[in-house]
Amino acid sequence: MSAPNRVVLNALFLAPGVSGGPETYLRGLAPALAHGFPSLRLAIVTTVSGAASLRADGFGDFCEIVPLPCEDGQRVRRQLAEQLLLPARARRRGEQIVHSLASVAPLISGARSVVTVHDVTFMREPTFGRVTTFGMAFLLRAAVRRADGLIAVSAAARDDICALLGAAPERFTVIHHGRGRPAAPTPTPEAELRARLEIDGRRAVLCLGAKRPHKNQEVLVRAAAALAEDVVILLVGHPEPYDAELRTLAAELDVEQRLRFVDYVGDGDLEGLWRLAAAAAQPTLGEGFGFPVLEALEHGVAVAASDLAVLREVAGELAHYFDPRDPAAAAAAVAAALADTRVRELGPRHAAAFSWARAASETHEVYERVLGR
């Protein structure tokens, strides 16, 4: 096998605080690669705002940060940057591998191409507009067809991707994500969060995820009335148009006081929310991995989760599973999670098996195999 020493991470998806799982993946994997393989010359090619955010968080200390003139929401500029500027730079600099971290990749990468495909949920469930969905599906199919190396973040995601796209499973290497953030944030004090959210004396159920239809927060809104009166559900994540639909539904069902709509929060607030949470809920209709479930277990917080193969792969028997389209089942699972005390000890032990160091080592092995062909 050939030892890689020049790798570009394609992070042109990065809209800080909005990108969800792919951003967590980048922020976990890049430092682990740099620290685990000191001879690796690592560059992150990203958006203008992404570069500023990564530099502010110290990523420039261990890798090169390369901004290209685009943002994630600028479709044409982003595609020009990804399809033309990134490959041209890779060829000019003699890069060995371009690793695209968020399912889509340059059609011609300018180097060997590795692509991490997170999931194909957006092709099954309404997530984006028609134009965006069509464009992403085209680029995803092309990336899978052309890549020299493919990574899936769970066996369940690999199987779903292969079933939908007709790809051969043996082309994929399954590499689970790690747990937590590279640097532990200082948590916002519980009293401050409770006062800000007006939840003093109440048990909080934390639901973490952007407000998008496939995240399915609707089932929790419909389940809220069936929970004990001292329970409040915190819907935490970037607000998209679906957020307004959820608020309208909450008003129609007269459960507004059972819910708190919380937009994107910083690391300190999020760590504080995990520490005050009495339980967590993950009602998604589809995921590639399920970071919030692993985060809940890492913090010793019992979780109610959709009965999906991918979430069972991550949480095993520690989660309380429910049919994500059944509000009564969701309410029962949340109630069971609120009464569960075993996860306080077993959850962190289970989560410890998921590490970024291991993910980086297995990713580096993919680079070696790609270069050795």
Tab-separated table of C-alpha atoms in Angstrom:
chain	number	residue	atom	x	y	z
A	1	MET	CA	0.000	0.000	0.000
A	2	SER	CA	1.087	3.595	-0.646
A	3	ALA	CA	1.209	5.978	2.292
A	4	PRO	CA	-0.914	9.086	1.657
A	5	ASN	CA	0.705	12.398	2.489
A	6	ARG	CA	-1.415	14.948	0.587
A	7	VAL	CA	-5.154	14.834	1.204
A	8	VAL	CA	-7.833	17.457	0.577
A	9	LEU	CA	-11.068	17.349	2.527
A	10	ASN	CA	-13.906	18.770	0.436
A	11	ALA	CA	-16.062	20.754	2.884
A	12	LEU	CA	-17.826	23.058	0.428
A	13	PHE	CA	-21.099	22.074	2.106
A	14	LEU	CA	-20.161	23.956	5.275
A	15	ALA	CA	-22.636	26.522	6.574
A	16	PRO	CA	-21.520	26.752	10.217
A	17	GLY	CA	-24.226	25.718	12.652
A	18	VAL	CA	-26.604	24.670	9.863
A	19	SER	CA	-24.843	21.757	8.155
A	20	GLY	CA	-25.791	19.193	10.809
A	21	GLY	CA	-24.216	15.746	10.675
A	22	PRO	CA	-21.657	16.473	7.920
A	23	GLU	CA	-20.303	19.404	9.943
A	24	THR	CA	-19.979	17.225	13.050
A	25	TYR	CA	-18.223	14.636	10.873
A	26	LEU	CA	-15.740	17.210	9.568
A	27	ARG	CA	-15.039	18.618	13.018
A	28	GLY	CA	-14.456	15.157	14.465
A	29	LEU	CA	-12.549	13.501	11.626
A	30	ALA	CA	-10.137	16.255	10.543
A	31	PRO	CA	-8.382	16.731	13.922
A	32	ALA	CA	-8.206	12.958	14.423
A	33	LEU	CA	-6.569	12.486	11.005
A	34	ALA	CA	-4.082	15.278	11.661
A	35	HIS	CA	-3.152	14.064	15.135
A	36	GLY	CA	-3.151	10.364	14.276
A	37	PHE	CA	-1.032	10.748	11.122
A	38	PRO	CA	1.430	13.632	11.605
A	39	SER	CA	3.070	13.088	8.194
A	40	LEU	CA	-0.255	13.716	6.434
A	41	ARG	CA	-0.477	17.113	4.783
A	42	LEU	CA	-4.124	17.945	5.224
A	43	ALA	CA	-6.074	20.762	3.581
A	44	ILE	CA	-9.744	21.654	4.072
A	45	VAL	CA	-11.354	23.358	1.077
A	46	THR	CA	-14.510	25.100	2.218
A	47	THR	CA	-16.813	28.105	1.962
A	48	VAL	CA	-15.873	31.618	3.019
A	49	SER	CA	-17.926	31.414	6.225
A	50	GLY	CA	-16.740	27.854	6.814
A	51	ALA	CA	-13.111	28.929	6.619
A	52	ALA	CA	-13.685	31.759	9.102
A	53	SER	CA	-15.410	29.411	11.545
A	54	LEU	CA	-12.735	26.716	11.300
A	55	ARG	CA	-9.934	29.221	11.761
A	56	ALA	CA	-11.675	30.684	14.811
A	57	ASP	CA	-11.837	27.165	16.261
A	58	GLY	CA	-8.120	26.512	15.781
A	59	PHE	CA	-8.218	24.208	12.742
A	60	GLY	CA	-5.489	26.294	11.130
A	61	ASP	CA	-3.080	24.955	13.756
A	62	PHE	CA	-3.010	21.489	12.204
A	63	CYS	CA	-4.157	21.855	8.585
A	64	GLU	CA	-4.391	24.321	5.722
A	65	ILE	CA	-7.738	26.122	5.445
A	66	VAL	CA	-8.613	27.058	1.863
A	67	PRO	CA	-11.704	29.232	1.270
A	68	LEU	CA	-13.279	29.272	-2.180
A	69	PRO	CA	-15.573	32.158	-3.207
A	70	CYS	CA	-18.950	30.610	-2.388
A	71	GLU	CA	-21.429	29.751	0.338
A	72	ASP	CA	-23.533	26.605	0.650
A	73	GLY	CA	-26.769	28.400	-0.307
A	74	GLN	CA	-25.280	29.859	-3.491
A	75	ARG	CA	-26.064	26.993	-5.855
A	76	VAL	CA	-24.266	28.196	-8.978
A	77	ARG	CA	-21.208	29.573	-7.207
A	78	ARG	CA	-20.889	26.461	-5.068
A	79	GLN	CA	-21.115	24.139	-8.072
A	80	LEU	CA	-18.515	26.155	-9.972
A	81	ALA	CA	-16.231	26.000	-6.939
A	82	GLU	CA	-16.752	22.261	-6.411
A	83	GLN	CA	-16.686	21.148	-10.028
A	84	LEU	CA	-13.991	23.493	-11.379
A	85	LEU	CA	-11.956	25.373	-8.777
A	86	LEU	CA	-11.384	22.499	-6.345
A	87	PRO	CA	-10.189	19.999	-9.026
A	88	ALA	CA	-7.989	22.649	-10.642
A	89	ARG	CA	-6.338	23.357	-7.298
A	90	ALA	CA	-5.877	19.637	-6.616
A	91	ARG	CA	-4.136	19.119	-9.965
A	92	ARG	CA	-1.990	22.227	-9.579
A	93	ARG	CA	-0.869	21.277	-6.068
A	94	GLY	CA	-0.290	17.611	-6.874
A	95	GLU	CA	-2.777	16.348	-4.273
A	96	GLN	CA	-3.118	12.584	-3.963
A	97	ILE	CA	-6.708	12.330	-2.694
A	98	VAL	CA	-9.776	14.525	-2.652
A	99	HIS	CA	-12.091	13.226	0.064
A	100	SER	CA	-15.604	14.648	-0.291
A	101	LEU	CA	-17.293	14.513	3.102
A	102	ALA	CA	-20.964	15.123	2.268
A	103	SER	CA	-22.128	12.619	-0.375
A	104	VAL	CA	-21.516	14.743	-3.498
A	105	ALA	CA	-18.178	15.273	-5.225
A	106	PRO	CA	-16.515	16.820	-8.267
A	107	LEU	CA	-17.237	14.830	-11.419
A	108	ILE	CA	-13.500	14.974	-12.137
A	109	SER	CA	-11.653	15.510	-8.884
A	110	GLY	CA	-8.102	16.221	-10.064
A	111	ALA	CA	-6.830	13.383	-7.827
A	112	ARG	CA	-8.018	10.015	-6.538
A	113	SER	CA	-11.557	10.450	-5.227
A	114	VAL	CA	-12.932	9.197	-1.902
A	115	VAL	CA	-16.553	10.001	-1.079
A	116	THR	CA	-18.410	9.588	2.197
A	117	VAL	CA	-22.080	8.951	1.418
A	118	HIS	CA	-24.135	9.636	4.532
A	119	ASP	CA	-27.594	8.540	3.416
A	120	VAL	CA	-30.208	8.753	0.676
A	121	THR	CA	-33.026	9.932	2.921
A	122	PHE	CA	-33.584	13.046	0.796
A	123	MET	CA	-34.471	10.766	-2.139
A	124	ARG	CA	-37.133	8.972	-0.091
A	125	GLU	CA	-38.573	11.679	2.149
A	126	PRO	CA	-39.454	15.341	1.408
A	127	THR	CA	-36.391	17.232	2.611
A	128	PHE	CA	-35.430	19.797	-0.039
A	129	GLY	CA	-37.151	21.473	-2.982
A	130	ARG	CA	-37.533	19.631	-6.274
A	131	VAL	CA	-34.660	21.390	-8.046
A	132	THR	CA	-32.253	20.789	-5.144
A	133	THR	CA	-33.351	17.170	-4.798
A	134	PHE	CA	-32.879	16.508	-8.528
A	135	GLY	CA	-29.445	18.145	-8.574
A	136	MET	CA	-28.236	16.349	-5.457
A	137	ALA	CA	-29.513	12.994	-6.718
A	138	PHE	CA	-27.661	13.467	-10.022
A	139	LEU	CA	-24.409	14.385	-8.283
A	140	LEU	CA	-24.776	11.590	-5.724
A	141	ARG	CA	-25.251	8.942	-8.404
A	142	ALA	CA	-22.250	10.299	-10.296
A	143	ALA	CA	-20.114	10.365	-7.144
A	144	VAL	CA	-20.917	6.745	-6.304
A	145	ARG	CA	-20.260	5.630	-9.875
A	146	ARG	CA	-16.944	7.460	-10.277
A	147	ALA	CA	-15.347	7.279	-6.810
A	148	ASP	CA	-12.134	5.335	-6.241
A	149	GLY	CA	-13.180	4.737	-2.627
A	150	LEU	CA	-16.581	4.894	-0.935
A	151	ILE	CA	-17.326	5.227	2.773
A	152	ALA	CA	-20.699	4.650	4.434
A	153	VAL	CA	-21.238	5.773	8.015
A	154	SER	CA	-23.298	2.732	9.003
A	155	ALA	CA	-24.122	-0.689	7.602
A	156	ALA	CA	-27.788	0.280	7.468
A	157	ALA	CA	-26.970	3.375	5.404
A	158	ARG	CA	-24.786	1.303	3.062
A	159	ASP	CA	-27.560	-1.194	2.489
A	160	ASP	CA	-30.105	1.576	1.825
A	161	ILE	CA	-27.750	3.381	-0.568
A	162	CYS	CA	-26.999	0.204	-2.486
A	163	ALA	CA	-30.654	-0.804	-2.696
A	164	LEU	CA	-31.710	2.588	-4.059
A	165	LEU	CA	-28.759	3.256	-6.376
A	166	GLY	CA	-27.963	-0.293	-7.450
A	167	ALA	CA	-24.391	-0.061	-6.157
A	168	ALA	CA	-22.344	-3.071	-5.051
A	169	PRO	CA	-22.032	-3.253	-1.228
A	170	GLU	CA	-18.429	-4.433	-1.458
A	171	ARG	CA	-17.440	-1.054	-2.905
A	172	PHE	CA	-18.211	0.578	0.457
A	173	THR	CA	-16.218	0.595	3.672
A	174	VAL	CA	-18.431	1.094	6.727
A	175	ILE	CA	-16.816	3.493	9.211
A	176	HIS	CA	-18.850	4.598	12.211
A	177	HIS	CA	-18.536	8.146	13.428
A	178	GLY	CA	-16.879	8.966	16.720
A	179	ARG	CA	-18.597	10.429	19.733
A	180	GLY	CA	-18.497	13.953	21.086
A	181	ARG	CA	-16.498	16.968	20.023
A	182	PRO	CA	-12.707	17.174	19.885
A	183	ALA	CA	-12.695	19.820	22.649
A	184	ALA	CA	-15.180	19.557	25.504
A	185	PRO	CA	-17.129	22.842	25.692
A	186	THR	CA	-17.837	24.690	28.926
A	187	PRO	CA	-21.539	24.081	29.649
A	188	THR	CA	-23.928	26.968	30.173
A	189	PRO	CA	-25.181	26.742	33.782
A	190	GLU	CA	-28.458	24.846	34.186
A	191	ALA	CA	-30.136	27.677	36.082
A	192	GLU	CA	-29.375	30.111	33.265
A	193	LEU	CA	-30.813	27.775	30.617
A	194	ARG	CA	-33.920	26.987	32.646
A	195	ALA	CA	-34.617	30.666	33.200
A	196	ARG	CA	-34.050	31.531	29.527
A	197	LEU	CA	-36.341	28.735	28.315
A	198	GLU	CA	-38.892	29.175	31.126
A	199	ILE	CA	-38.741	25.525	32.193
A	200	ASP	CA	-38.078	25.794	35.931
A	201	GLY	CA	-39.269	22.698	37.782
A	202	ARG	CA	-40.025	20.738	34.617
A	203	ARG	CA	-38.465	17.605	33.130
A	204	ALA	CA	-36.955	18.389	29.733
A	205	VAL	CA	-36.964	16.005	26.762
A	206	LEU	CA	-34.296	17.105	24.285
A	207	CYS	CA	-34.935	16.633	20.563
A	208	LEU	CA	-31.936	17.764	18.545
A	209	GLY	CA	-32.074	18.324	14.783
A	210	ALA	CA	-32.829	20.870	12.087
A	211	LYS	CA	-36.538	21.439	11.570
A	212	ARG	CA	-36.986	19.492	8.338
A	213	PRO	CA	-39.887	17.186	7.396
A	214	HIS	CA	-37.813	13.990	7.504
A	215	LYS	CA	-36.676	14.824	11.040
A	216	ASN	CA	-40.348	14.312	11.890
A	217	GLN	CA	-40.675	16.540	14.964
A	218	GLU	CA	-44.394	16.536	14.168
A	219	VAL	CA	-44.875	13.197	15.917
A	220	LEU	CA	-43.564	14.724	19.156
A	221	VAL	CA	-45.884	17.708	18.821
A	222	ARG	CA	-48.794	15.280	18.463
A	223	ALA	CA	-47.505	13.190	21.383
A	224	ALA	CA	-46.994	16.102	23.768
A	225	ALA	CA	-50.495	16.091	25.289
A	226	ALA	CA	-50.134	12.438	26.316
A	227	LEU	CA	-47.061	13.122	28.472
A	228	ALA	CA	-47.075	14.071	32.150
A	229	GLU	CA	-47.851	17.725	32.776
A	230	ASP	CA	-44.379	18.460	34.156
A	231	VAL	CA	-42.698	17.336	30.912
A	232	VAL	CA	-41.587	19.862	28.299
A	233	ILE	CA	-40.159	18.953	24.876
A	234	LEU	CA	-37.271	21.088	23.611
A	235	LEU	CA	-37.130	21.160	19.808
A	236	VAL	CA	-33.573	22.378	19.258
A	237	GLY	CA	-32.148	23.017	15.815
A	238	HIS	CA	-31.929	25.290	12.818
A	239	PRO	CA	-35.407	26.568	11.828
A	240	GLU	CA	-36.414	25.884	8.235
A	241	PRO	CA	-39.903	26.316	6.677
A	242	TYR	CA	-41.097	23.175	8.505
A	243	ASP	CA	-40.618	25.091	11.772
A	244	ALA	CA	-43.632	27.272	10.965
A	245	GLU	CA	-45.738	24.173	10.250
A	246	LEU	CA	-44.794	22.717	13.636
A	247	ARG	CA	-45.704	25.927	15.451
A	248	THR	CA	-49.068	26.075	13.673
A	249	LEU	CA	-49.790	22.457	14.598
A	250	ALA	CA	-48.827	23.091	18.240
A	251	ALA	CA	-51.287	25.994	18.381
A	252	GLU	CA	-54.053	23.913	16.778
A	253	LEU	CA	-53.510	21.116	19.312
A	254	ASP	CA	-53.178	23.610	22.202
A	255	VAL	CA	-49.840	22.142	23.310
A	256	GLU	CA	-47.686	25.243	22.945
A	257	GLN	CA	-46.876	25.242	26.671
A	258	ARG	CA	-45.657	21.631	26.367
A	259	LEU	CA	-43.023	22.646	23.809
A	260	ARG	CA	-40.110	25.021	23.410
A	261	PHE	CA	-38.925	25.945	19.931
A	262	VAL	CA	-35.208	26.610	20.227
A	263	ASP	CA	-33.089	27.645	17.253
A	264	TYR	CA	-29.463	26.653	16.687
A	265	VAL	CA	-27.444	26.817	19.915
A	266	GLY	CA	-23.700	27.021	20.467
A	267	ASP	CA	-21.608	24.251	21.970
A	268	GLY	CA	-21.798	25.643	25.509
A	269	ASP	CA	-25.588	25.855	25.479
A	270	LEU	CA	-25.882	22.412	23.904
A	271	GLU	CA	-23.638	20.844	26.527
A	272	GLY	CA	-25.724	22.517	29.209
A	273	LEU	CA	-28.937	21.192	27.646
A	274	TRP	CA	-27.581	17.648	27.610
A	275	ARG	CA	-26.737	17.966	31.294
A	276	LEU	CA	-30.205	19.146	32.303
A	277	ALA	CA	-32.123	16.775	29.990
A	278	ALA	CA	-34.252	14.134	31.704
A	279	ALA	CA	-34.516	12.190	28.414
A	280	ALA	CA	-33.962	12.605	24.688
A	281	ALA	CA	-36.096	11.866	21.638
A	282	GLN	CA	-35.083	11.154	18.038
A	283	PRO	CA	-38.250	10.787	15.889
A	284	THR	CA	-36.506	10.822	12.491
A	285	LEU	CA	-37.821	9.029	9.409
A	286	GLY	CA	-34.337	8.407	8.038
A	287	GLU	CA	-30.684	8.903	8.973
A	288	GLY	CA	-27.240	7.846	7.899
A	289	PHE	CA	-25.984	7.501	11.457
A	290	GLY	CA	-27.905	9.340	14.195
A	291	PHE	CA	-25.500	11.598	16.082
A	292	PRO	CA	-28.090	12.785	18.658
A	293	VAL	CA	-28.739	9.210	19.810
A	294	LEU	CA	-25.032	8.617	20.384
A	295	GLU	CA	-24.709	12.002	22.109
A	296	ALA	CA	-27.563	11.131	24.439
A	297	LEU	CA	-25.932	7.850	25.430
A	298	GLU	CA	-22.558	9.539	25.851
A	299	HIS	CA	-24.179	11.896	28.360
A	300	GLY	CA	-26.008	9.083	30.158
A	301	VAL	CA	-29.390	10.351	28.939
A	302	ALA	CA	-32.039	7.746	28.103
A	303	VAL	CA	-33.447	8.123	24.600
A	304	ALA	CA	-36.678	7.359	22.765
A	305	ALA	CA	-35.863	6.718	19.100
A	306	SER	CA	-37.526	5.777	15.838
A	307	ASP	CA	-37.422	2.057	15.216
A	308	LEU	CA	-34.964	2.236	12.332
A	309	ALA	CA	-32.163	-0.213	11.569
A	310	VAL	CA	-29.570	2.555	11.645
A	311	LEU	CA	-30.554	3.744	15.134
A	312	ARG	CA	-30.535	0.169	16.430
A	313	GLU	CA	-27.032	-0.153	14.945
A	314	VAL	CA	-25.908	2.879	16.955
A	315	ALA	CA	-27.822	2.412	20.220
A	316	GLY	CA	-28.348	-1.344	20.420
A	317	GLU	CA	-30.794	-2.290	23.172
A	318	LEU	CA	-30.296	0.898	25.169
A	319	ALA	CA	-32.888	3.025	23.351
A	320	HIS	CA	-36.680	2.848	23.641
A	321	TYR	CA	-37.915	2.391	20.085
A	322	PHE	CA	-41.210	3.482	18.554
A	323	ASP	CA	-42.998	3.659	15.206
A	324	PRO	CA	-42.110	7.201	14.049
A	325	ARG	CA	-45.557	7.691	12.517
A	326	ASP	CA	-47.456	6.789	15.708
A	327	PRO	CA	-47.819	9.622	18.271
A	328	ALA	CA	-49.153	7.268	20.970
A	329	ALA	CA	-46.161	4.965	20.556
A	330	ALA	CA	-43.838	7.972	20.657
A	331	ALA	CA	-45.417	9.193	23.902
A	332	ALA	CA	-45.054	5.730	25.473
A	333	ALA	CA	-41.384	5.510	24.447
A	334	VAL	CA	-40.645	8.979	25.841
A	335	ALA	CA	-42.334	8.048	29.115
A	336	ALA	CA	-40.237	4.868	29.286
A	337	ALA	CA	-37.059	6.862	28.639
A	338	LEU	CA	-37.975	9.314	31.421
A	339	ALA	CA	-38.240	6.372	33.840
A	340	ASP	CA	-35.044	4.665	32.661
A	341	THR	CA	-32.116	4.881	35.095
A	342	ARG	CA	-29.850	2.199	33.573
A	343	VAL	CA	-28.525	4.448	30.791
A	344	ARG	CA	-26.854	6.765	33.275
A	345	GLU	CA	-24.162	4.108	33.697
A	346	LEU	CA	-24.489	1.955	30.575
A	347	GLY	CA	-24.810	4.776	28.046
A	348	PRO	CA	-21.311	6.291	28.379
A	349	ARG	CA	-19.792	2.800	28.385
A	350	HIS	CA	-21.606	1.952	25.144
A	351	ALA	CA	-20.718	5.276	23.507
A	352	ALA	CA	-17.022	4.803	24.331
A	353	ALA	CA	-16.804	2.203	21.538
A	354	PHE	CA	-17.320	5.004	18.999
A	355	SER	CA	-14.136	7.081	18.687
A	356	TRP	CA	-12.823	9.606	16.172
A	357	ALA	CA	-9.336	8.091	16.484
A	358	ARG	CA	-10.720	4.780	15.257
A	359	ALA	CA	-12.685	6.493	12.476
A	360	ALA	CA	-9.534	8.332	11.362
A	361	SER	CA	-7.474	5.131	11.357
A	362	GLU	CA	-10.051	3.279	9.259
A	363	THR	CA	-10.372	6.264	6.902
A	364	HIS	CA	-6.592	6.348	6.463
A	365	GLU	CA	-6.729	2.669	5.518
A	366	VAL	CA	-9.211	3.579	2.754
A	367	TYR	CA	-6.745	6.203	1.474
A	368	GLU	CA	-3.970	3.594	1.410
A	369	ARG	CA	-6.089	1.095	-0.505
A	370	VAL	CA	-7.122	3.735	-3.038
A	371	LEU	CA	-3.523	4.772	-3.651
A	372	GLY	CA	-2.346	1.155	-3.794
A	373	ARG	CA	-4.619	0.221	-6.691
